[in-house]
Amino acid sequence: MNARVLAHLIINFAIGLNRPVSNLMLQKLMYFCQLSYYRHENRRLITDCDFEAWLFGPVIRDVYIDYCMYGSNRIISAPEEDAVLPDCVRHTLTVWLDRRPWEMVQVSHRDGGAWRTNYIEGQKRIIPDEDVRAEAVHYVDPI
């Protein structure tokens, strides 16, 4: 799935539940969805680009740029898409949408995770897909 399509689906899903997300939350949700999809389907959900290791966790640069004008405010609209969220992704979103943004950051920074392995202060390095795949083996949605 294209990263922008997934972002639009996540934003609209969250708005539909009356829980709109900020750009920071969107980035973490996209990452957790990638982990969940890997774990359940053994393949990438986002197929057109890679995450980068930024200060506050994994980021898809183009999606970040698309929504950076919102700052820390909630995103109030996104284009509608014909694509459908896979069941495991819907579950991941439902669980994480009740969490605070900084809890999402903390989890994305976990020891041994792909972000932690690749983050270097002041750089925005690509997180290799094999590192995301390795983290997905141990990923479980919170209860």
Coordinates of C-alpha atoms in Angstrom, one line a residue:
M1 CA 0.0 0.0 0.0
N2 CA 1.2 3.5 -0.7
A3 CA 2.2 5.4 2.5
R4 CA 0.0 8.4 1.7
V5 CA -3.0 6.1 1.1
L6 CA -2.4 4.5 4.5
A7 CA -2.1 7.9 6.1
H8 CA -5.4 9.0 4.6
L9 CA -7.1 5.8 5.8
I10 CA -5.7 6.1 9.3
I11 CA -6.7 9.8 9.6
N12 CA -10.3 9.1 8.3
F13 CA -10.6 6.0 10.5
A14 CA -9.6 8.0 13.6
I15 CA -11.9 10.9 12.7
G16 CA -14.7 8.4 12.3
L17 CA -14.1 7.2 15.8
N18 CA -14.1 10.9 17.0
R19 CA -10.4 10.5 17.9
P20 CA -8.5 12.6 15.4
V21 CA -4.7 12.2 15.4
S22 CA -1.8 14.6 15.3
N23 CA 1.1 14.2 12.9
L24 CA 3.2 12.7 15.6
M25 CA 0.5 10.1 16.4
L26 CA 0.0 9.4 12.7
Q27 CA 3.7 8.6 12.2
K28 CA 3.7 6.2 15.2
L29 CA 0.4 4.6 14.1
M30 CA 1.8 4.0 10.6
Y31 CA 4.8 2.3 12.2
F32 CA 2.8 0.1 14.5
C33 CA 0.5 -0.8 11.6
Q34 CA 3.6 -1.8 9.6
L35 CA 4.8 -4.0 12.5
S36 CA 1.4 -5.6 13.0
Y37 CA 1.0 -6.3 9.3
Y38 CA 4.4 -7.9 9.1
R39 CA 3.6 -10.0 12.1
H40 CA 0.3 -11.2 10.7
E41 CA 0.9 -11.3 7.0
N42 CA 4.7 -11.7 6.9
R43 CA 5.0 -8.9 4.3
R44 CA 5.2 -5.1 4.2
L45 CA 2.1 -3.0 4.5
I46 CA 3.7 0.2 3.2
T47 CA 5.5 -0.8 0.0
D48 CA 6.5 2.5 -1.6
C49 CA 8.9 4.0 0.9
D50 CA 10.9 3.3 4.1
F51 CA 10.7 4.8 7.6
E52 CA 13.4 7.1 8.8
A53 CA 14.8 7.3 12.3
W54 CA 13.9 10.8 13.6
L55 CA 14.2 12.2 17.1
F56 CA 10.7 11.2 18.1
G57 CA 10.6 7.9 16.4
P58 CA 10.0 6.3 13.0
V59 CA 8.8 8.8 10.3
I60 CA 7.7 8.6 6.7
R61 CA 9.1 11.8 5.4
D62 CA 6.6 12.6 2.7
V63 CA 3.6 12.0 5.0
Y64 CA 5.2 14.1 7.7
I65 CA 5.6 17.0 5.2
D66 CA 2.0 16.6 4.0
Y67 CA 0.7 17.2 7.6
C68 CA 3.4 19.3 9.3
M69 CA 1.3 22.4 8.9
Y70 CA -0.9 21.0 11.7
G71 CA 2.0 21.2 14.2
S72 CA 0.9 19.3 17.3
N73 CA -2.8 19.9 16.5
R74 CA -5.1 17.1 15.4
I75 CA -5.5 16.5 11.7
I76 CA -9.1 17.3 10.8
S77 CA -9.4 16.0 7.2
A78 CA -7.8 13.8 4.6
P79 CA -8.7 12.6 1.1
E80 CA -11.1 9.7 1.0
E81 CA -9.6 6.5 -0.4
D82 CA -11.1 3.4 -2.1
A83 CA -8.6 1.1 -0.3
V84 CA -9.7 -0.8 2.8
L85 CA -7.7 -1.2 6.0
P86 CA -6.8 -4.9 6.7
D87 CA -8.4 -6.4 9.9
C88 CA -5.1 -6.6 11.8
V89 CA -4.4 -2.9 11.0
R90 CA -7.9 -1.9 12.2
H91 CA -7.3 -3.7 15.4
T92 CA -3.9 -2.0 15.9
L93 CA -5.5 1.4 15.3
T94 CA -8.4 0.7 17.7
V95 CA -6.0 -0.2 20.5
W96 CA -3.5 2.6 19.9
L97 CA -6.0 5.4 19.4
D98 CA -6.8 5.3 23.2
R99 CA -3.1 5.9 24.1
R100 CA -1.3 9.1 24.6
P101 CA 1.2 10.3 21.9
W102 CA 4.2 10.1 24.2
E103 CA 3.4 6.5 25.1
M104 CA 3.5 5.8 21.4
V105 CA 6.9 7.5 21.2
Q106 CA 8.2 5.5 24.1
V107 CA 7.1 2.2 22.6
S108 CA 8.6 3.1 19.2
H109 CA 11.9 3.7 21.1
R110 CA 12.1 0.4 22.8
D111 CA 15.4 -1.3 23.4
G112 CA 16.4 -3.6 20.6
G113 CA 13.8 -2.1 18.2
A114 CA 14.5 -0.8 14.7
W115 CA 14.4 2.8 15.6
R116 CA 16.8 2.4 18.6
T117 CA 19.2 0.4 16.4
N118 CA 19.3 3.0 13.7
Y119 CA 18.8 6.4 15.4
I120 CA 21.8 8.7 15.4
E121 CA 21.3 12.2 16.9
G122 CA 21.1 14.9 14.2
Q123 CA 20.6 12.4 11.4
K124 CA 17.5 11.1 9.7
R125 CA 18.6 7.7 8.6
I126 CA 16.6 5.1 6.7
I127 CA 15.5 2.3 8.9
P128 CA 16.3 -0.9 6.9
D129 CA 13.3 -3.0 6.2
E130 CA 15.1 -6.1 7.7
D131 CA 15.3 -4.2 11.1
V132 CA 11.5 -3.5 10.9
R133 CA 10.8 -7.1 10.1
A134 CA 13.0 -8.3 13.0
E135 CA 11.1 -6.0 15.4
A136 CA 7.8 -7.2 14.1
V137 CA 8.5 -10.7 15.2
H138 CA 8.2 -9.5 18.8
Y139 CA 5.5 -6.9 18.3
V140 CA 2.2 -7.3 20.1
D141 CA -0.5 -4.7 20.3
P142 CA -1.0 -3.4 23.8
I143 CA -4.0 -4.6 25.8

